[in-house]
Coordinates of C-alpha atoms in Angstrom, one line a residue:
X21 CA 132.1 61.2 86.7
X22 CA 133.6 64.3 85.9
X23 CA 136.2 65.5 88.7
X24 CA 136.4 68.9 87.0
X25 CA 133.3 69.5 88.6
X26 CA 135.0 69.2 92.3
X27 CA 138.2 70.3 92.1
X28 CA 138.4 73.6 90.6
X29 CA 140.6 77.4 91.8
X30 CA 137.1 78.4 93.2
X31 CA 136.6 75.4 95.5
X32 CA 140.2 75.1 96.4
X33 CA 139.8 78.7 97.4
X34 CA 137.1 78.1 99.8
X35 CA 138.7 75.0 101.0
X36 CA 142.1 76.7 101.9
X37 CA 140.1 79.9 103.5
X38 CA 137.9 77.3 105.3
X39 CA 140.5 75.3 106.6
X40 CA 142.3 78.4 107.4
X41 CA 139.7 79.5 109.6
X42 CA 138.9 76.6 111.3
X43 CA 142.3 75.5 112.5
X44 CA 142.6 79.2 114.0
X45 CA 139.6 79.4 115.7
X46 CA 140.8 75.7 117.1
X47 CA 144.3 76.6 118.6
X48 CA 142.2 80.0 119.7
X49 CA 139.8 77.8 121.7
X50 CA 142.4 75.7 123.0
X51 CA 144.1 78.5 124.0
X52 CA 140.9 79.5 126.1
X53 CA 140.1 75.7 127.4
X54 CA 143.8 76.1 129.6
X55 CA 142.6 78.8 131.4
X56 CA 141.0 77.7 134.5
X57 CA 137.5 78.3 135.4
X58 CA 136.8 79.7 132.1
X59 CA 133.5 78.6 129.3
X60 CA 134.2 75.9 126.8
X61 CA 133.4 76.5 123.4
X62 CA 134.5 74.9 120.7
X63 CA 134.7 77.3 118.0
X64 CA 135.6 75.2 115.4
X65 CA 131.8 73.4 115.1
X66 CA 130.4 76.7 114.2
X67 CA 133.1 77.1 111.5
X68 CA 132.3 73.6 110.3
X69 CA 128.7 73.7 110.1
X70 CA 128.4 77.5 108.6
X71 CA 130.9 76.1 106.2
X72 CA 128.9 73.0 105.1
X73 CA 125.7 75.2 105.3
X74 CA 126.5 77.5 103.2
X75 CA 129.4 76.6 100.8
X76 CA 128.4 74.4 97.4
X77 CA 128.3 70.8 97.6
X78 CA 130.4 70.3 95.0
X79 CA 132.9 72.1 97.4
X80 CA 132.8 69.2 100.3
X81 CA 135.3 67.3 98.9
X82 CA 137.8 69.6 98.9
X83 CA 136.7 71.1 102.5
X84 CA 137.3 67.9 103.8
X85 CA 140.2 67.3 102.3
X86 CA 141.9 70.7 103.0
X87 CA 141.0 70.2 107.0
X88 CA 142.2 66.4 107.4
X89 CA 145.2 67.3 105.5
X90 CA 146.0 70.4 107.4
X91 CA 144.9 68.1 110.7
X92 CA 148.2 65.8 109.6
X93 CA 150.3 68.4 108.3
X94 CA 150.3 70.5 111.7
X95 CA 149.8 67.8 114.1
X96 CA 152.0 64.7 113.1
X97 CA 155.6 64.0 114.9
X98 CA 157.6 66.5 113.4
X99 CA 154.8 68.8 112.1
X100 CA 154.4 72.0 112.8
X101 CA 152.9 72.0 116.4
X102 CA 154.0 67.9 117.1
X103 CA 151.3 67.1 119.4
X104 CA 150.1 63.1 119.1
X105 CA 147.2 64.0 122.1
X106 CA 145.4 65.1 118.6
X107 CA 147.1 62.5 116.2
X108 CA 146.1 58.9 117.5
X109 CA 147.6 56.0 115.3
X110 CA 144.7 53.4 116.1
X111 CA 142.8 52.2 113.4
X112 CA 139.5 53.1 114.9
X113 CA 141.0 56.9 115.1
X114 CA 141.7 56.7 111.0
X115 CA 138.8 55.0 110.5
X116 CA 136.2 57.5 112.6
X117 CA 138.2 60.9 111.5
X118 CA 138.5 59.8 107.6
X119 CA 135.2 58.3 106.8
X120 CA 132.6 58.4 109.5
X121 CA 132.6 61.6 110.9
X122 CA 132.7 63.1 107.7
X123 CA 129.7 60.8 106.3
X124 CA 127.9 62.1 109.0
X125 CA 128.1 66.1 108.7
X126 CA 127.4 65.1 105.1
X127 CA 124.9 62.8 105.6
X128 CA 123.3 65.3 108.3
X129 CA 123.7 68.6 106.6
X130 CA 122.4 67.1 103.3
X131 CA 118.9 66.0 104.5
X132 CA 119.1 69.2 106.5
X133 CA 120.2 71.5 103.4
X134 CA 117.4 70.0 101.5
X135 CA 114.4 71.3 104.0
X136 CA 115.7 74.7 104.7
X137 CA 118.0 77.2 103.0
X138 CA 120.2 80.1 103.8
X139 CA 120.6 82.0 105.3
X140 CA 118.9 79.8 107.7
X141 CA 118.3 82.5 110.9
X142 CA 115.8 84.8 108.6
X143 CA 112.5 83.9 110.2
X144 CA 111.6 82.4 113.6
X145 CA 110.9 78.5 111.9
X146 CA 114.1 78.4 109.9
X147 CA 116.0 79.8 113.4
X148 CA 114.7 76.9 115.8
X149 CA 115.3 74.4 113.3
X150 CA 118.8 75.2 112.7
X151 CA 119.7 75.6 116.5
X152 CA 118.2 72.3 116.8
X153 CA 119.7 70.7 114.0
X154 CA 122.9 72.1 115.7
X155 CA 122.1 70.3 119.3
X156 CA 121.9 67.1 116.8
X157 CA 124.9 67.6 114.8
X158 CA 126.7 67.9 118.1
X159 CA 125.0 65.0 119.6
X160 CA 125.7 62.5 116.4
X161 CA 129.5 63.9 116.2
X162 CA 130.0 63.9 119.8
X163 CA 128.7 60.0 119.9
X164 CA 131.4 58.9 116.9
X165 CA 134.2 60.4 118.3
X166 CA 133.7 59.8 122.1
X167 CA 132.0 56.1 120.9
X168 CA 135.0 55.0 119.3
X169 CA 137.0 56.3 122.9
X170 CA 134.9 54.7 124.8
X171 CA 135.1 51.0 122.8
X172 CA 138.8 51.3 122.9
X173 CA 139.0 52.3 127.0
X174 CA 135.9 50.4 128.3
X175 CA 134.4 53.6 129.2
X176 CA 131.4 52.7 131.3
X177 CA 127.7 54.0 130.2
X178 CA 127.1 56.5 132.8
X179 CA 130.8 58.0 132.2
X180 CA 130.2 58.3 128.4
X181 CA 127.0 59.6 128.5
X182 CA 128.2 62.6 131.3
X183 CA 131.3 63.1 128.8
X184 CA 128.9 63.2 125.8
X185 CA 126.9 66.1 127.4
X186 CA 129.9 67.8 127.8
X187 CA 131.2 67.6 124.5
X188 CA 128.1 68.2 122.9
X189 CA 127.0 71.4 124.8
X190 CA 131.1 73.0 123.8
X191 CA 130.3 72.3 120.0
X192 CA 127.0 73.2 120.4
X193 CA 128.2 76.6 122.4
X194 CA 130.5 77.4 119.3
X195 CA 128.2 76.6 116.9
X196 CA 125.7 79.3 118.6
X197 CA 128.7 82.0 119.0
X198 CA 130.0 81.8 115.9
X199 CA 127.5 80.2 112.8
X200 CA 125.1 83.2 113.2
X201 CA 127.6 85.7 112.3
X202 CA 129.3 83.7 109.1
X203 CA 125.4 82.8 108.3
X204 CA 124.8 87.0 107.7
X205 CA 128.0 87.6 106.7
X206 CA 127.6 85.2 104.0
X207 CA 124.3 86.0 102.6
X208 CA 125.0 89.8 102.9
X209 CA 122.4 90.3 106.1
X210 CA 124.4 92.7 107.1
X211 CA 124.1 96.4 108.2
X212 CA 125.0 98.3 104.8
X213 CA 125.1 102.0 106.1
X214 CA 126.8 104.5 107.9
X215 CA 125.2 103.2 111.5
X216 CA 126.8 105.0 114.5
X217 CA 124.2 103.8 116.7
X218 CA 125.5 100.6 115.7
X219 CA 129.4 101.1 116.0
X220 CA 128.2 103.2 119.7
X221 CA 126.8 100.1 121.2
X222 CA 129.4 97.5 120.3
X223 CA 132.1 99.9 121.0
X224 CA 131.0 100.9 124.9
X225 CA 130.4 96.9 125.3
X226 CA 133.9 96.5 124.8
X227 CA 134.9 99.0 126.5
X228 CA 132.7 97.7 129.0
X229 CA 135.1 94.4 129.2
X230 CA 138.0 96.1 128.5
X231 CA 137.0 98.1 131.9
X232 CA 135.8 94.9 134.1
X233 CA 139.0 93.1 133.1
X234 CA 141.1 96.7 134.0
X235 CA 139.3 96.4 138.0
X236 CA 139.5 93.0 138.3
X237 CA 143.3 93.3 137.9
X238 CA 143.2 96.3 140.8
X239 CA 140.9 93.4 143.0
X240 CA 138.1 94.9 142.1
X241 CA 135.6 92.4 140.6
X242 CA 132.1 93.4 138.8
X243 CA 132.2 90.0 136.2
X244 CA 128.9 89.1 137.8
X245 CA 127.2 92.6 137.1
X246 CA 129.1 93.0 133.9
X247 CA 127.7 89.6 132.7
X248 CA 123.9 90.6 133.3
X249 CA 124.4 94.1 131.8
X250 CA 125.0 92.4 128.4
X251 CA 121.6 91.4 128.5
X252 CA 120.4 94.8 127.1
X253 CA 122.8 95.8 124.1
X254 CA 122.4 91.8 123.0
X255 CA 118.8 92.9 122.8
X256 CA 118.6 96.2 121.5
X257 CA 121.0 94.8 118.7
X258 CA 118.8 91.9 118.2
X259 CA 115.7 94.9 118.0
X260 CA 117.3 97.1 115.9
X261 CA 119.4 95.1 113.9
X262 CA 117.2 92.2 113.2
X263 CA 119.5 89.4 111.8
X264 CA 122.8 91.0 111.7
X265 CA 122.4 92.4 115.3
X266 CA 121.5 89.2 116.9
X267 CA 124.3 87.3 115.0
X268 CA 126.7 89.8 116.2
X269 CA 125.2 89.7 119.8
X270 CA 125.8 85.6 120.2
X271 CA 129.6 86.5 119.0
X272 CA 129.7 89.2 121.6
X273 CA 127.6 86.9 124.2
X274 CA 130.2 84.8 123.8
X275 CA 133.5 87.0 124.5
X276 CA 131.6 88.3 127.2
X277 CA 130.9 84.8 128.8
X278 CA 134.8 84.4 128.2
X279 CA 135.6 87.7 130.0
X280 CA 133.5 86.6 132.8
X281 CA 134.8 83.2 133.0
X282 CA 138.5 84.4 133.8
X283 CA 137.5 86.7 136.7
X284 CA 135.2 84.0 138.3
X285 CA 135.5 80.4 139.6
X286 CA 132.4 79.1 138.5
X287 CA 131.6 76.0 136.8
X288 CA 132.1 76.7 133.1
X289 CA 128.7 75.0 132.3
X290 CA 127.0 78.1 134.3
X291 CA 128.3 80.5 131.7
X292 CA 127.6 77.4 128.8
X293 CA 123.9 78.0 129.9
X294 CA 124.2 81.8 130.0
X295 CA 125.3 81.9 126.3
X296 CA 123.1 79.2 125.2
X297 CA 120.0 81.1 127.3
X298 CA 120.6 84.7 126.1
X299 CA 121.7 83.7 122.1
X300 CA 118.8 81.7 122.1
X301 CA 116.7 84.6 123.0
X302 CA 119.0 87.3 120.7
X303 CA 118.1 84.9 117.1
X304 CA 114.6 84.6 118.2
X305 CA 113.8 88.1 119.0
X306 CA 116.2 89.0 115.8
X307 CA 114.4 86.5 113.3
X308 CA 111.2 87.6 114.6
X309 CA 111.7 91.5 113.5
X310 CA 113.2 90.6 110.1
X311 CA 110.1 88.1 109.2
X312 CA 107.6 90.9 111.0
X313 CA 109.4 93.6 108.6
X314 CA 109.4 91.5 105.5
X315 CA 105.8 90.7 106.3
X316 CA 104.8 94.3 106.4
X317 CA 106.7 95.0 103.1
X318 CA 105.2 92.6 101.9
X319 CA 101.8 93.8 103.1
X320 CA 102.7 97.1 102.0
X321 CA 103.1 96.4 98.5
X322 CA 100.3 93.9 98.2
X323 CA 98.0 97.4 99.4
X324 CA 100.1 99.5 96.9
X325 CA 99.1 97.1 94.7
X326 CA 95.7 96.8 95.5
X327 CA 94.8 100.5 95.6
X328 CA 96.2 100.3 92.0
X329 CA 93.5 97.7 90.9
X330 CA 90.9 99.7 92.8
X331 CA 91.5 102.4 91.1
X332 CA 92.1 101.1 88.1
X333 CA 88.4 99.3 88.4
X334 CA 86.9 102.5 89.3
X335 CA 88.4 104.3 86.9
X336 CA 86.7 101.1 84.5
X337 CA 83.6 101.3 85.6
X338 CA 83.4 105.2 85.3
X339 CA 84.3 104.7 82.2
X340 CA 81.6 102.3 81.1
X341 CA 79.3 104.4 82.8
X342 CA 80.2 107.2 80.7
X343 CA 80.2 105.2 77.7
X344 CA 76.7 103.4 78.7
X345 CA 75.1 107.4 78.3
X346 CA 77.2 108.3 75.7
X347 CA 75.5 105.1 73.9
X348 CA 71.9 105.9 75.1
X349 CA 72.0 109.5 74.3
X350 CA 73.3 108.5 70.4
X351 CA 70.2 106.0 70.8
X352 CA 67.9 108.8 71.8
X353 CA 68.8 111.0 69.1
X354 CA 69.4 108.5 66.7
X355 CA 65.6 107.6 67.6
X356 CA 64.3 110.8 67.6
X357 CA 65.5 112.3 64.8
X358 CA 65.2 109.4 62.1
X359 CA 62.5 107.2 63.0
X360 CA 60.6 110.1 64.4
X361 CA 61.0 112.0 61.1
X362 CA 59.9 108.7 58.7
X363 CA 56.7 108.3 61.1
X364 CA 55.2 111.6 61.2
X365 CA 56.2 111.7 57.6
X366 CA 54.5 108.4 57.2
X367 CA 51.4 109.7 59.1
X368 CA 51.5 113.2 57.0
X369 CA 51.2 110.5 53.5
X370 CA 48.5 108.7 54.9
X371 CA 46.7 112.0 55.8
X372 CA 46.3 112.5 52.2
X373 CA 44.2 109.3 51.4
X374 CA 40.6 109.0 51.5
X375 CA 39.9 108.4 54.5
X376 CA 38.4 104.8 55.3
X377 CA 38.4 102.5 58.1
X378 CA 41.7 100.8 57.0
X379 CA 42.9 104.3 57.0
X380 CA 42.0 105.5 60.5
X381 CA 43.2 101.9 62.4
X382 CA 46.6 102.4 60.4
X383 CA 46.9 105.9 61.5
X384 CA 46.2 104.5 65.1
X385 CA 48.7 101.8 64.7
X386 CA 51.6 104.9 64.0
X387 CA 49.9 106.5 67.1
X388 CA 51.0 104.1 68.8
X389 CA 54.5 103.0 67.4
X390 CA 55.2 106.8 68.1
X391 CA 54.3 106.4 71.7
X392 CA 56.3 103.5 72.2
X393 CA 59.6 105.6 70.6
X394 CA 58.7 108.1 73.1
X395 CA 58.6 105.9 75.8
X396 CA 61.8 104.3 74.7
X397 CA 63.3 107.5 74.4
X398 CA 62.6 108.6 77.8
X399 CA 63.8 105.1 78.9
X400 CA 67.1 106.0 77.2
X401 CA 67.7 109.5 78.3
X402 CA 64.9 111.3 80.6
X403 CA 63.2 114.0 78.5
X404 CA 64.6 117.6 79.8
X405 CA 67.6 116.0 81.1
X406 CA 69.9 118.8 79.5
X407 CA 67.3 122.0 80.2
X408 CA 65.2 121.1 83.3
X409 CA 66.1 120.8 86.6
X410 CA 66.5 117.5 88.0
X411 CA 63.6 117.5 90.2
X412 CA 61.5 118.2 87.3
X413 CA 62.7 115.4 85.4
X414 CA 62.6 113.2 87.9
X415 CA 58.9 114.4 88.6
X416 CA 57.6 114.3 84.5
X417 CA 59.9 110.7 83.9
X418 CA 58.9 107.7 83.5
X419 CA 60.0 107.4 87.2
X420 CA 56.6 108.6 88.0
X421 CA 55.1 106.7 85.4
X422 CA 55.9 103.3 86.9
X423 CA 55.1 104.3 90.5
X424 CA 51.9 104.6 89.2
X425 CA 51.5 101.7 86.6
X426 CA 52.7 99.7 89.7
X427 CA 49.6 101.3 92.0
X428 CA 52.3 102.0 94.3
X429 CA 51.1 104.9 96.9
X430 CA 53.7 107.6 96.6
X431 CA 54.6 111.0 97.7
X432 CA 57.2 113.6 96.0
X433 CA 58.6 116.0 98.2
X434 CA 61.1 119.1 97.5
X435 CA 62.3 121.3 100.1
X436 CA 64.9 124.3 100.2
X437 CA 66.2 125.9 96.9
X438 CA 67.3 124.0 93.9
X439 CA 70.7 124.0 92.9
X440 CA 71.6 124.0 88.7
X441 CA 73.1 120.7 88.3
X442 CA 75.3 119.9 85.1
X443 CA 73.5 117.4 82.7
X444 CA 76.2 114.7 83.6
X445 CA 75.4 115.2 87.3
X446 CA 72.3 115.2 86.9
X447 CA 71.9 112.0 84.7
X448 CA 74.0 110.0 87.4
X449 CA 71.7 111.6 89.8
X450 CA 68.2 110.2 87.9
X451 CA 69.5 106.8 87.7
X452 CA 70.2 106.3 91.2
X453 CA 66.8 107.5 91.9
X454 CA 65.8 105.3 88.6
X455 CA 67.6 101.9 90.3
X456 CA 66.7 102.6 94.1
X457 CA 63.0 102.8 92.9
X458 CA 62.9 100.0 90.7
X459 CA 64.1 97.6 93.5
X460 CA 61.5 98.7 95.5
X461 CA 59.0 97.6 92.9
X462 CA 61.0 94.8 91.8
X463 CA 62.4 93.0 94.6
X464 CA 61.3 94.5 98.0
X465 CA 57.4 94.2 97.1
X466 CA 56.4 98.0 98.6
X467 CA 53.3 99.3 98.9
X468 CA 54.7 103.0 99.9
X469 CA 57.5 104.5 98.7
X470 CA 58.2 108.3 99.2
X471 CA 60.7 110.5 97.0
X472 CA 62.6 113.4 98.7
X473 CA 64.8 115.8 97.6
X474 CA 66.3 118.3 100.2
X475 CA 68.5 121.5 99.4
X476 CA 70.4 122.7 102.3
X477 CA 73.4 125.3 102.4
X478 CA 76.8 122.6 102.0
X479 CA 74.6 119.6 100.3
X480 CA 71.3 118.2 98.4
X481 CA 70.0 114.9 99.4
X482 CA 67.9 113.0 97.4
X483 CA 66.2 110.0 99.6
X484 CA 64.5 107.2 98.3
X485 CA 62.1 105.3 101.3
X486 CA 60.0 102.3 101.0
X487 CA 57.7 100.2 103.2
X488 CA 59.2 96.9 101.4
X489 CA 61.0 93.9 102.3
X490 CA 64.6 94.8 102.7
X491 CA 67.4 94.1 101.3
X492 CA 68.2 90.0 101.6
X493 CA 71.6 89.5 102.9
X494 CA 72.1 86.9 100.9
X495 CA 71.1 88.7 98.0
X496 CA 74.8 88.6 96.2
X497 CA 74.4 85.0 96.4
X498 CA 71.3 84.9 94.5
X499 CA 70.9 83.7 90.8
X500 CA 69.2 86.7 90.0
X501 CA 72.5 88.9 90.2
X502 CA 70.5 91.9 88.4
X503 CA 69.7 93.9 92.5
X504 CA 73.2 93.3 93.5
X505 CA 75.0 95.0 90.0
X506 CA 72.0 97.5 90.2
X507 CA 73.5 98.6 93.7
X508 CA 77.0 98.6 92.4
X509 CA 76.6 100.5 89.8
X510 CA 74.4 103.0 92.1
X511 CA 77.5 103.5 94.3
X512 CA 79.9 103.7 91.2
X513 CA 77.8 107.0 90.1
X514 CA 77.8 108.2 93.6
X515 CA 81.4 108.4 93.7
X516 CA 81.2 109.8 89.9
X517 CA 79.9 112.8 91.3
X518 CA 81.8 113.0 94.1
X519 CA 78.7 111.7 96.2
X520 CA 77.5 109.8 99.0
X521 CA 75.3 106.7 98.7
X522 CA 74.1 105.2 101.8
X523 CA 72.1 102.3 101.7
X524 CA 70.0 101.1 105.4
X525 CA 67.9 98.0 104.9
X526 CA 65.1 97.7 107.9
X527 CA 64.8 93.9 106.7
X528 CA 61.7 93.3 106.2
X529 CA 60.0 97.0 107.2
X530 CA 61.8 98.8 104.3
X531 CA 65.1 100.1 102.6
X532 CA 66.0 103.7 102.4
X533 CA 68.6 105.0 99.7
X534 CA 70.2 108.2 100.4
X535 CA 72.7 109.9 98.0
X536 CA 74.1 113.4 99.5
X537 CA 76.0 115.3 97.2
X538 CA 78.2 118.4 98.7
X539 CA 77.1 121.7 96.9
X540 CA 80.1 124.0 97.7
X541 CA 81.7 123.1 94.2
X542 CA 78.3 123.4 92.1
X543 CA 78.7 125.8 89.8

């Protein structure tokens, strides 16, 4: 084993500054436990538990070491404060101070340390497990130490178990003070900036105490109002300060309780419960805005991050849109001007042989193969797509064509004055109409279908209506996933020209397709 590994300047460090700490805090709540009437808390377990919470494991050995040591060098007869009430020479006393309580905050905090990590008061789930693993750390030391009492003074059940709740709810009291505030102090949850609401609200709470303890030494005694009026800048701190505001509202809970304590004569355990009751309530509230504001951070860049990816899609798709015409109109004149040319010079060659029946079916033949270019043509890019207006494309296209192939009963119908369209506008415009018309003769089964195009003074609509089977609603589901991209890419070139597609399916009475396009920018 290497021992290099526990005893280094960095651990010795944080076992001197822990052990530093925790003695003070102990002669400071001895100091308190004289006073009569006044709270119990036994500062000490909070330092102890933050410490083994927080610090390295590698570091125990040398915590414990520095407290037991300093326990001896300040306590035996002849030390510094010579007080053998904390310095028993049984064996039992050795036994439970050197070995078993320390096996069991190691033991504990171990398993504990293993589930959850700092800084352990961050969210409402890590909160309530670490006050309740504080209740059982206080329990399972309060059992060794007062065990090993009551074996050697034949302490009866009933007395051991009232001395144990007792004991328990004083470390468990400084635990709840005092662990909060070294959690954030540790993990850096404090408040980095210049907050004068902040220095404000602690500063006229002590004042506050500094003002009650002032008239209770003129007779004049407002601990009992005093104590309830702390309820509101514990929770304002715990609301606006999330972590660090309710860790520094338990500390202040707690010299509050103290203040109150001195100028009353009521049972400490009253003012045990008030601390326990309203630091409870202060981490709670405090965890619960610090998860609720990393939560909507985190929300907040998931949508930052999501509009990114939506954009970045649409901008995508717009771009394959773009390059899908691009591609059919190098097609169409790729067509056009090559195989066009060889065929009617093809058909000019043949013209000049005798004619015979061979002659006059090949001629036919080239008819034909010119026809089909044509139609392939149009399919590519609509003839008069870059000269005509769009309703006269749409009305000599092959739109029209299939409507009628299909025996489909249709009507075209233009009202109000046209408006000159750019060819790139208008093609996105065509294929909507294109698409909205094919699922109708596709998919939806119509019999009717009606083709409007309205002109107005702020917008053109161009509506699609059929007499068909709807829209299924569980047509992205389908195999066939040909209607559901057809529809997408409908409402892609809507937003290309910065349109408005609405789609209303009348399932199974018909679908209407409406695109409205504002025509204040139209040049």
């Amino acid at each position: 084993m290497n021992i290099t590994r526990y005893i280094n300047t960095t651990y010795l460090q944080m076992g001197l500054i822990y052990t530093g700490l925790f003695h003070s805090v102990w002669l400071f709540s001895t100091q308190f436990e004289i006073i009569s009437g006044t709270v119990s808390w036994y500062l000490p377990a909070g330092v102890r538990l933050a410490a083994f919470l927080l610090l390295p494991l590698a570091s125990w050995p040398l915590l414990l070491f520095s407290e037991k040591l300093t326990h001896f060098i300040l306590f035996h007869p002849g030390g510094v404060l010579d007080n053998t009430a904390f310095l028993s020479g049984s064996v039992g006393w050795y036994l439970v101070h050197l070995f078993i309580s320390p096996a069991v905050v190691c033991g504990c905090v171990y398993v504990f340390r293993r589930r959850f990590a700092a800084p352990y008061i961050d969210n409402v789930r890590s909160t309530l497990a670490t006050l309740a693993f504080g209740v059982l750390i206080s329990v399972a030391l309060g059992a060794v130490f007062l065990g090993r009492r009551a074996i050697e003074v034949q302490t009866d059940l009933a007395s051991f178990l009232s001395i144990l709740f007792d004991f328990s709810l004083g470390d468990f009291v400084g635990i709840i003070v005092l662990c909060p505030l070294l959690f954030a102090l540790y993990t850096r949850q404090y408040v980095n900036k210049n907050e004068s609401t902040l220095f404000i609200t602690v500063g006229t709470w002590l004042l506050t105490l500094v003002f009650s303890s002032y008239l209770y030494s003129q007779n004049i005694n407002i601990s009992y109002q005093i104590k309830y009026l702390a309820v509101f800048p514990a929770l304002f701190l715990s609301y606006r300060y999330a972590v660090f505001g309710s860790a520094l509202s338990c500390l202040f809970i707690g010299i509050t309780a103290f203040v109150v304590a001195s100028q009353s004569a009521l049972p400490p355990i009253e003012h045990q419960f008030y601390i326990l009751a309203l630091c409870v309530s202060c981490l709670i509230l405090g965890s619960s805005i610090n998860q609720s504001s990393k939560l909507n951070k985190k929300l907040a860049r998931n949508n930052e991050d999501l509009e990114i990816a939506v954009q970045n899609t649409q901008a995508l798709a717009a771009k394959l849109v773009a390059l899908q015409e691009d591609e059919r109109k190098r097609l169409s004149r790729d067509l056009h001007d090559d195989f066009g040319h060889r065929i009617v010079d093809l058909k000019l060659q043949l013209s000049l042989i005798d004619t015979t029946r061979d002659h006059d079916i090949l001629i036919s033949k080239i008819d034909a193969l010119y026809q089909a270019m044509k139609k392939s043509l149009g399919g590519l890019r609509p003839s008069g797509i870059d000269t005509l207006p769009i309703e006269s494309v749409i009305e000599r296209s092959d739109i029209i064509t299939t409507l009628k192939r299909a025996k489909i009963n249709f009507s075209f119908n233009l009202s109000g004055t046209p408006i000159n369209f750019n060819p790139e506008q208008k093609i996105h415009i065509y294929r909507i109409v294109q698409e909205a018309v094919t699922n109708s003769i596709k998919y939806a089964n119509a019999k009717t279908l009606s083709i409007d195009i309205s002109y107005e003074s702020q917008s053109a609509t161009f509506t699609v209506a059929d007499d068909g089977a709807g829209i299924p609603d569980t047509i992205e589901g389908t195999v066939d996933a040909k209607p559901t991209l057809g529809l997408l890419s409908m409402k892609e070139r809507a937003k290309l020209i910065d349109g408005t597609l609405d789609i209303t399916s009348f399932t199974p009475s018909g679908t209407v397709v409406r695109l409205s396009i504002p025509t204040y920018n139209i040049q």
